[in-house]
Amino acid sequence: RVLSLELNKDRDVERIHGSGVNTLDIEPVEGRYMLSGGSDGVIVLYDLENLSRKTSYTCKALCSVGRSHPDVHRFSVETVQWYPHDTGMFTSSSFDKTLKIWDTNTLQPADVFHFEGTVYSHHMSPVATKHCLIAVGTRSPKVQLCDLKSGSCSHILQGHRQEVLAVSWSPRHEYVLATASADSRVNLWDVRRASGCLTTLDQHNGEKSKASSEAANTAHNGRVNGLCYTNDGLHLLTVGTDDRMRLWNSSTGENTLVNYGKVCNESRKGLKFAVSCGCNPEFAFVPYGSTIAIYTIFTGELITMLRGHYSNIDCCVFQPNFQELYSGSKDCNILAWIPSLRDPVPDDISEKSPSQQPLNPAYEDAWSSSDEEG
């Protein structure tokens, strides 16, 4: 299904944003509701379900925190995320130096955290049961941990030298956090440890560091502005402004040396990319200018480029239940990419014999047709 993703002509996402779409998130509980955050500070909540049951439909915006809302973010919203355990709460962070915790039903902030610098990224652990920490990456080199339970921002992780552009909790270990910085480094932390940092990823796997201490332990030769764990948490993908994507073994910190070729990345801030879930092989979906590049994660092969946006894409998010992809761009649009399983066939053929419908070779014998059984 992922191999046959295409721009869906029958599904639109209602256009609400009047400026670029920076961030998307689909809630993990039902996979039905999607949040988007725009560079004008607006947040929109969509229902992805086709309630009309018609072939062509528009995913409707249920509500939004618009410019006239008293608590709207003053500047660009960089990250939105659903509370991982229910849809009653979501979070947003912005260049206005705040992280807001929202009550979904009232669209009022339940809590607001203030920071000294621009907020580039934040993340809540998808698996944590023993803590409610939100990791926050800001213009400061210090990684902040905000506690939802106490409402305080007491915990700080020190180790980076420049702003922190992306943060991501491990989906495997609830206390392990990955952070990416403009200092070319990616750090893995255990937030229970006083020293914090477990390891700093090194693209040369320790071989070059003997010659020059300055080159030691950099993940990229440029700003590292994107991070994404594979769903099992065993590997970590990073992207940097050196136009490279790298795959790391997250337990050893080793660079697996998968070559993805040139992965163009001109973003001055965080780049939000996504990985597939439940596919074999697994794929990475990476914004690449105004297209989305799809790579197989473990071989580095570029499978295809999805074209449809008119301007640079800032984010994409994968919906695992239906293997669908949604992307947001500076062109103010959110596009839906849906698998097309069958080639179109003339009506008269399909009525006579369902079995004659041409099938993409990738799917032959993989499923049974229930037409005859019915």
GROMACS .gro file of C-alpha atoms in nm:
model
  374
    1ARG     CA    1   0.000   0.000   0.000
    2VAL     CA    2   0.281   0.241   0.077
    3LEU     CA    3   0.444   0.172  -0.260
    4SER     CA    4   0.128   0.293  -0.432
    5LEU     CA    5   0.067   0.612  -0.233
    6GLU     CA    6  -0.068   0.889  -0.451
    7LEU     CA    7  -0.238   1.222  -0.413
    8ASN     CA    8  -0.600   1.139  -0.349
    9LYS     CA    9  -0.836   1.308  -0.591
   10ASP     CA   10  -1.138   1.213  -0.382
   11ARG     CA   11  -1.024   1.344  -0.046
   12ASP     CA   12  -0.954   1.703   0.051
   13VAL     CA   13  -0.856   1.846   0.384
   14GLU     CA   14  -1.055   2.163   0.445
   15ARG     CA   15  -0.833   2.464   0.390
   16ILE     CA   16  -0.834   2.682   0.699
   17HIS     CA   17  -0.475   2.799   0.730
   18GLY     CA   18  -0.397   3.134   0.573
   19SER     CA   19  -0.024   3.073   0.602
   20GLY     CA   20   0.219   2.783   0.596
   21VAL     CA   21   0.145   2.456   0.781
   22ASN     CA   22   0.442   2.368   1.004
   23THR     CA   23   0.329   2.068   1.202
   24LEU     CA   24   0.074   1.784   1.198
   25ASP     CA   25  -0.017   1.514   1.447
   26ILE     CA   26  -0.274   1.232   1.437
   27GLU     CA   27  -0.393   1.101   1.774
   28PRO     CA   28  -0.278   0.744   1.844
   29VAL     CA   29  -0.597   0.630   2.022
   30GLU     CA   30  -0.836   0.605   1.724
   31GLY     CA   31  -0.622   0.750   1.446
   32ARG     CA   32  -0.918   0.970   1.360
   33TYR     CA   33  -0.842   1.327   1.468
   34MET     CA   34  -0.559   1.539   1.329
   35LEU     CA   35  -0.406   1.862   1.457
   36SER     CA   36  -0.225   2.119   1.245
   37GLY     CA   37  -0.023   2.424   1.348
   38GLY     CA   38   0.046   2.721   1.122
   39SER     CA   39   0.307   2.991   1.090
   40ASP     CA   40   0.041   3.249   1.183
   41GLY     CA   41  -0.010   3.082   1.523
   42VAL     CA   42  -0.339   2.914   1.425
   43ILE     CA   43  -0.416   2.555   1.536
   44VAL     CA   44  -0.683   2.348   1.358
   45LEU     CA   45  -0.843   2.016   1.460
   46TYR     CA   46  -0.976   1.793   1.180
   47ASP     CA   47  -1.190   1.481   1.170
   48LEU     CA   48  -1.037   1.244   0.912
   49GLU     CA   49  -1.329   1.002   0.911
   50ASN     CA   50  -1.556   0.991   0.608
   51LEU     CA   51  -1.890   1.052   0.777
   52SER     CA   52  -2.072   1.121   0.448
   53ARG     CA   53  -1.979   0.772   0.317
   54LYS     CA   54  -1.943   0.932  -0.029
   55THR     CA   55  -1.645   0.852  -0.250
   56SER     CA   56  -1.541   1.217  -0.265
   57TYR     CA   57  -1.533   1.400   0.063
   58THR     CA   58  -1.358   1.672   0.259
   59CYS     CA   59  -1.201   1.613   0.598
   60LYS     CA   60  -1.378   1.882   0.797
   61ALA     CA   61  -1.221   2.114   1.050
   62LEU     CA   62  -1.407   2.057   1.376
   63CYS     CA   63  -1.267   2.363   1.551
   64SER     CA   64  -0.968   2.593   1.555
   65VAL     CA   65  -0.771   2.827   1.777
   66GLY     CA   66  -0.786   3.117   1.531
   67ARG     CA   67  -0.632   3.463   1.528
   68SER     CA   68  -0.926   3.606   1.725
   69HIS     CA   69  -0.897   3.344   2.005
   70PRO     CA   70  -0.777   3.513   2.327
   71ASP     CA   71  -0.512   3.243   2.387
   72VAL     CA   72  -0.386   3.202   2.030
   73HIS     CA   73  -0.007   3.175   1.991
   74ARG     CA   74   0.137   3.512   1.893
   75PHE     CA   75   0.391   3.365   1.651
   76SER     CA   76   0.447   3.053   1.445
   77VAL     CA   77   0.334   2.720   1.594
   78GLU     CA   78   0.625   2.478   1.546
   79THR     CA   79   0.494   2.160   1.709
   80VAL     CA   80   0.152   2.020   1.795
   81GLN     CA   81   0.107   1.687   1.970
   82TRP     CA   82  -0.189   1.497   2.110
   83TYR     CA   83  -0.169   1.368   2.464
   84PRO     CA   84  -0.072   1.005   2.387
   85HIS     CA   85  -0.339   0.839   2.603
   86ASP     CA   86  -0.664   1.020   2.520
   87THR     CA   87  -0.795   1.293   2.293
   88GLY     CA   88  -0.909   1.522   2.574
   89MET     CA   89  -0.582   1.711   2.573
   90PHE     CA   90  -0.321   1.832   2.325
   91THR     CA   91  -0.006   2.044   2.336
   92SER     CA   92   0.142   2.316   2.116
   93SER     CA   93   0.467   2.511   2.120
   94SER     CA   94   0.560   2.825   1.936
   95PHE     CA   95   0.818   3.086   1.846
   96ASP     CA   96   0.634   3.304   2.103
   97LYS     CA   97   0.844   3.119   2.366
   98THR     CA   98   0.553   2.923   2.513
   99LEU     CA   99   0.433   2.563   2.540
  100LYS     CA  100   0.058   2.538   2.591
  101ILE     CA  101  -0.143   2.244   2.727
  102TRP     CA  102  -0.496   2.258   2.581
  103ASP     CA  103  -0.826   2.110   2.691
  104THR     CA  104  -0.967   1.976   2.364
  105ASN     CA  105  -1.332   2.017   2.463
  106THR     CA  106  -1.318   2.380   2.576
  107LEU     CA  107  -1.020   2.488   2.357
  108GLN     CA  108  -0.881   2.666   2.663
  109PRO     CA  109  -0.522   2.632   2.786
  110ALA     CA  110  -0.505   2.423   3.104
  111ASP     CA  111  -0.143   2.527   3.153
  112VAL     CA  112   0.121   2.746   2.988
  113PHE     CA  113   0.499   2.708   3.021
  114HIS     CA  114   0.716   3.012   2.941
  115PHE     CA  115   1.075   2.993   2.815
  116GLU     CA  116   1.355   3.242   2.761
  117GLY     CA  117   1.395   3.163   2.393
  118THR     CA  118   1.209   3.049   2.084
  119VAL     CA  119   1.063   2.697   2.118
  120TYR     CA  120   1.161   2.477   1.822
  121SER     CA  121   1.023   2.142   1.929
  122HIS     CA  122   0.857   1.950   2.211
  123HIS     CA  123   0.757   1.588   2.265
  124MET     CA  124   0.566   1.371   2.513
  125SER     CA  125   0.662   1.006   2.547
  126PRO     CA  126   0.420   0.773   2.367
  127VAL     CA  127   0.490   0.493   2.618
  128ALA     CA  128   0.564   0.655   2.956
  129THR     CA  129   0.356   0.533   3.249
  130LYS     CA  130   0.578   0.650   3.535
  131HIS     CA  131   0.637   1.011   3.430
  132CYS     CA  132   0.455   1.297   3.257
  133LEU     CA  133   0.755   1.488   3.126
  134ILE     CA  134   0.743   1.701   2.814
  135ALA     CA  135   1.086   1.749   2.655
  136VAL     CA  136   1.133   2.096   2.505
  137GLY     CA  137   1.400   2.216   2.265
  138THR     CA  138   1.456   2.593   2.256
  139ARG     CA  139   1.708   2.854   2.146
  140SER     CA  140   1.898   2.771   2.466
  141PRO     CA  141   2.142   2.476   2.450
  142LYS     CA  142   1.976   2.339   2.766
  143VAL     CA  143   1.703   2.080   2.712
  144GLN     CA  144   1.405   2.158   2.937
  145LEU     CA  145   1.180   1.893   3.090
  146CYS     CA  146   0.836   2.017   3.194
  147ASP     CA  147   0.632   1.807   3.434
  148LEU     CA  148   0.262   1.795   3.347
  149LYS     CA  149   0.172   1.670   3.695
  150SER     CA  150   0.341   1.947   3.894
  151GLY     CA  151   0.326   2.219   3.628
  152SER     CA  152   0.694   2.296   3.691
  153CYS     CA  153   0.989   2.306   3.457
  154SER     CA  154   1.255   2.208   3.704
  155HIS     CA  155   1.463   1.953   3.515
  156ILE     CA  156   1.735   2.064   3.273
  157LEU     CA  157   1.970   1.851   3.058
  158GLN     CA  158   2.304   2.017   2.982
  159GLY     CA  159   2.541   1.905   2.710
  160HIS     CA  160   2.459   2.083   2.383
  161ARG     CA  161   2.640   2.401   2.277
  162GLN     CA  162   2.376   2.556   2.054
  163GLU     CA  163   1.998   2.562   2.016
  164VAL     CA  164   1.807   2.234   2.031
  165LEU     CA  165   1.607   2.191   1.710
  166ALA     CA  166   1.439   1.852   1.765
  167VAL     CA  167   1.356   1.624   2.059
  168SER     CA  168   1.207   1.274   2.063
  169TRP     CA  169   1.140   1.020   2.338
  170SER     CA  170   1.220   0.659   2.267
  171PRO     CA  171   0.910   0.448   2.195
  172ARG     CA  172   1.087   0.160   2.370
  173HIS     CA  173   1.235   0.301   2.693
  174GLU     CA  174   1.027   0.560   2.872
  175TYR     CA  175   1.323   0.744   3.028
  176VAL     CA  176   1.538   0.766   2.712
  177LEU     CA  177   1.531   1.091   2.515
  178ALA     CA  178   1.707   1.189   2.190
  179THR     CA  179   1.790   1.553   2.119
  180ALA     CA  180   1.930   1.715   1.803
  181SER     CA  181   2.108   2.048   1.797
  182ALA     CA  182   2.256   2.313   1.570
  183ASP     CA  183   2.593   2.212   1.722
  184SER     CA  184   2.593   1.908   1.484
  185ARG     CA  185   2.535   1.673   1.775
  186VAL     CA  186   2.267   1.422   1.867
  187ASN     CA  187   2.259   1.326   2.236
  188LEU     CA  188   2.081   1.032   2.395
  189TRP     CA  189   1.983   1.086   2.759
  190ASP     CA  190   1.850   0.881   3.047
  191VAL     CA  191   1.653   1.149   3.231
  192ARG     CA  192   1.684   0.959   3.563
  193ARG     CA  193   2.062   0.999   3.566
  194ALA     CA  194   2.222   1.303   3.725
  195SER     CA  195   2.475   1.336   3.444
  196GLY     CA  196   2.192   1.268   3.200
  197CYS     CA  197   2.379   1.203   2.877
  198LEU     CA  198   2.415   0.836   2.783
  199THR     CA  199   2.598   0.893   2.457
  200THR     CA  200   2.667   1.143   2.180
  201LEU     CA  201   2.622   0.989   1.836
  202ASP     CA  202   2.936   0.985   1.622
  203GLN     CA  203   2.903   0.954   1.245
  204HIS     CA  204   3.256   0.805   1.225
  205ASN     CA  205   3.186   0.541   1.492
  206GLY     CA  206   3.490   0.655   1.688
  207GLU     CA  207   3.745   0.603   1.413
  208LYS     CA  208   3.827   0.962   1.324
  209SER     CA  209   3.811   1.109   1.670
  210LYS     CA  210   4.169   1.000   1.750
  211ALA     CA  211   4.311   1.234   1.487
  212SER     CA  212   4.117   1.545   1.578
  213SER     CA  213   3.925   1.607   1.894
  214GLU     CA  214   3.718   1.878   1.725
  215ALA     CA  215   3.568   1.634   1.473
  216ALA     CA  216   3.477   1.394   1.750
  217ASN     CA  217   3.120   1.288   1.807
  218THR     CA  218   2.927   1.486   1.553
  219ALA     CA  219   2.625   1.320   1.401
  220HIS     CA  220   2.622   1.550   1.096
  221ASN     CA  221   2.847   1.812   0.935
  222GLY     CA  222   2.584   2.078   0.986
  223ARG     CA  223   2.283   2.159   1.197
  224VAL     CA  224   2.086   1.849   1.300
  225ASN     CA  225   1.722   1.951   1.263
  226GLY     CA  226   1.521   1.629   1.249
  227LEU     CA  227   1.491   1.311   1.457
  228CYS     CA  228   1.260   1.014   1.429
  229TYR     CA  229   1.270   0.676   1.602
  230THR     CA  230   1.155   0.365   1.419
  231ASN     CA  231   0.839   0.230   1.580
  232ASP     CA  232   1.018  -0.048   1.767
  233GLY     CA  233   1.263   0.207   1.909
  234LEU     CA  234   1.563   0.001   1.795
  235HIS     CA  235   1.683   0.260   1.544
  236LEU     CA  236   1.693   0.637   1.518
  237LEU     CA  237   1.687   0.841   1.196
  238THR     CA  238   1.842   1.188   1.188
  239VAL     CA  239   1.853   1.456   0.917
  240GLY     CA  240   2.090   1.751   0.897
  241THR     CA  241   2.168   2.053   0.686
  242ASP     CA  242   2.464   1.862   0.541
  243ASP     CA  243   2.195   1.708   0.312
  244ARG     CA  244   2.234   1.372   0.479
  245MET     CA  245   2.003   1.132   0.657
  246ARG     CA  246   2.158   0.878   0.894
  247LEU     CA  247   2.029   0.563   1.061
  248TRP     CA  248   2.163   0.479   1.407
  249ASN     CA  249   2.140   0.173   1.627
  250SER     CA  250   1.975   0.337   1.928
  251SER     CA  251   2.112   0.096   2.188
  252THR     CA  252   2.479   0.103   2.077
  253GLY     CA  253   2.476   0.451   1.922
  254GLU     CA  254   2.643   0.308   1.614
  255ASN     CA  255   2.605   0.469   1.271
  256THR     CA  256   2.468   0.187   1.052
  257LEU     CA  257   2.618   0.358   0.743
  258VAL     CA  258   2.303   0.321   0.531
  259ASN     CA  259   2.346   0.555   0.232
  260TYR     CA  260   2.033   0.750   0.138
  261GLY     CA  261   2.216   0.972  -0.111
  262LYS     CA  262   2.163   1.346  -0.101
  263VAL     CA  263   1.863   1.439   0.114
  264CYS     CA  264   1.811   1.809   0.041
  265ASN     CA  265   1.740   1.998   0.362
  266GLU     CA  266   1.740   2.375   0.362
  267SER     CA  267   1.519   2.416   0.668
  268ARG     CA  268   1.647   2.674   0.914
  269LYS     CA  269   1.439   2.515   1.191
  270GLY     CA  270   1.310   2.168   1.278
  271LEU     CA  271   1.213   1.935   0.993
  272LYS     CA  272   0.921   1.706   1.076
  273PHE     CA  273   0.948   1.375   0.892
  274ALA     CA  274   0.774   1.041   0.953
  275VAL     CA  275   0.828   0.666   0.939
  276SER     CA  276   0.585   0.392   0.840
  277CYS     CA  277   0.442   0.148   1.091
  278GLY     CA  278   0.370  -0.219   1.035
  279CYS     CA  279   0.521  -0.236   0.687
  280ASN     CA  280   0.784  -0.475   0.563
  281PRO     CA  281   1.020  -0.316   0.472
  282GLU     CA  282   0.970   0.004   0.675
  283PHE     CA  283   0.979   0.341   0.499
  284ALA     CA  284   1.077   0.697   0.583
  285PHE     CA  285   0.878   0.991   0.444
  286VAL     CA  286   1.100   1.297   0.423
  287PRO     CA  287   1.000   1.648   0.306
  288TYR     CA  288   1.233   1.728   0.014
  289GLY     CA  289   1.162   2.078  -0.115
  290SER     CA  290   0.806   2.073  -0.249
  291THR     CA  291   0.803   1.691  -0.271
  292ILE     CA  292   0.811   1.402  -0.023
  293ALA     CA  293   1.087   1.148  -0.072
  294ILE     CA  294   1.006   0.789   0.033
  295TYR     CA  295   1.308   0.579   0.134
  296THR     CA  296   1.332   0.221   0.252
  297ILE     CA  297   1.486   0.270   0.595
  298PHE     CA  298   1.730  -0.022   0.604
  299THR     CA  299   1.859  -0.021   0.244
  300GLY     CA  300   1.852   0.353   0.176
  301GLU     CA  301   1.674   0.308  -0.156
  302LEU     CA  302   1.475   0.608  -0.282
  303ILE     CA  303   1.143   0.450  -0.380
  304THR     CA  304   0.953   0.748  -0.515
  305MET     CA  305   0.884   1.121  -0.483
  306LEU     CA  306   0.532   1.239  -0.406
  307ARG     CA  307   0.449   1.555  -0.599
  308GLY     CA  308   0.147   1.777  -0.540
  309HIS     CA  309   0.240   2.073  -0.322
  310TYR     CA  310   0.325   2.411  -0.474
  311SER     CA  311   0.579   2.513  -0.215
  312ASN     CA  312   0.819   2.371   0.045
  313ILE     CA  313   0.681   2.094   0.266
  314ASP     CA  314   0.749   2.136   0.638
  315CYS     CA  315   0.590   1.827   0.789
  316CYS     CA  316   0.427   1.494   0.721
  317VAL     CA  317   0.252   1.241   0.941
  318PHE     CA  318   0.170   0.874   0.883
  319GLN     CA  319  -0.167   0.715   0.966
  320PRO     CA  320  -0.082   0.349   1.036
  321ASN     CA  321  -0.436   0.205   1.044
  322PHE     CA  322  -0.489   0.276   0.674
  323GLN     CA  323  -0.128   0.340   0.565
  324GLU     CA  324  -0.209   0.695   0.467
  325LEU     CA  325   0.014   1.000   0.470
  326TYR     CA  326  -0.074   1.365   0.532
  327SER     CA  327   0.160   1.654   0.454
  328GLY     CA  328   0.162   2.024   0.534
  329SER     CA  329   0.333   2.293   0.329
  330LYS     CA  330   0.414   2.661   0.299
  331ASP     CA  331   0.142   2.667   0.028
  332CYS     CA  332  -0.113   2.657   0.319
  333ASN     CA  333  -0.248   2.319   0.203
  334ILE     CA  334  -0.267   1.986   0.380
  335LEU     CA  335  -0.270   1.700   0.128
  336ALA     CA  336  -0.382   1.339   0.176
  337TRP     CA  337  -0.178   1.062   0.011
  338ILE     CA  338  -0.378   0.739  -0.011
  339PRO     CA  339  -0.279   0.397  -0.151
  340SER     CA  340  -0.432   0.326  -0.491
  341LEU     CA  341  -0.460  -0.051  -0.508
  342ARG     CA  342  -0.599  -0.118  -0.852
  343ASP     CA  343  -0.550   0.020  -1.198
  344PRO     CA  344  -0.869   0.171  -1.339
  345VAL     CA  345  -1.052  -0.074  -1.567
  346PRO     CA  346  -1.343  -0.028  -1.805
  347ASP     CA  347  -1.680  -0.085  -1.636
  348ASP     CA  348  -1.788  -0.373  -1.860
  349ILE     CA  349  -1.483  -0.584  -1.772
  350SER     CA  350  -1.510  -0.534  -1.399
  351GLU     CA  351  -1.875  -0.636  -1.397
  352LYS     CA  352  -1.815  -0.964  -1.579
  353SER     CA  353  -1.517  -1.095  -1.393
  354PRO     CA  354  -1.369  -0.950  -1.076
  355SER     CA  355  -1.066  -1.174  -1.108
  356GLN     CA  356  -0.955  -1.010  -1.432
  357GLN     CA  357  -0.888  -0.674  -1.272
  358PRO     CA  358  -0.520  -0.591  -1.315
  359LEU     CA  359  -0.343  -0.598  -0.984
  360ASN     CA  360  -0.021  -0.424  -0.895
  361PRO     CA  361   0.232  -0.715  -0.892
  362ALA     CA  362   0.334  -0.627  -0.537
  363TYR     CA  363  -0.005  -0.743  -0.411
  364GLU     CA  364  -0.060  -1.064  -0.604
  365ASP     CA  365  -0.156  -1.358  -0.384
  366ALA     CA  366  -0.127  -1.140  -0.078
  367TRP     CA  367  -0.499  -1.128  -0.010
  368SER     CA  368  -0.814  -1.307  -0.114
  369SER     CA  369  -1.097  -1.144  -0.299
  370SER     CA  370  -1.420  -1.169  -0.108
  371ASP     CA  371  -1.627  -1.094  -0.419
  372GLU     CA  372  -1.694  -1.460  -0.498
  373GLU     CA  373  -1.762  -1.556  -0.138
  374GLY     CA  374  -2.029  -1.291  -0.093
   0.00000   0.00000   0.00000
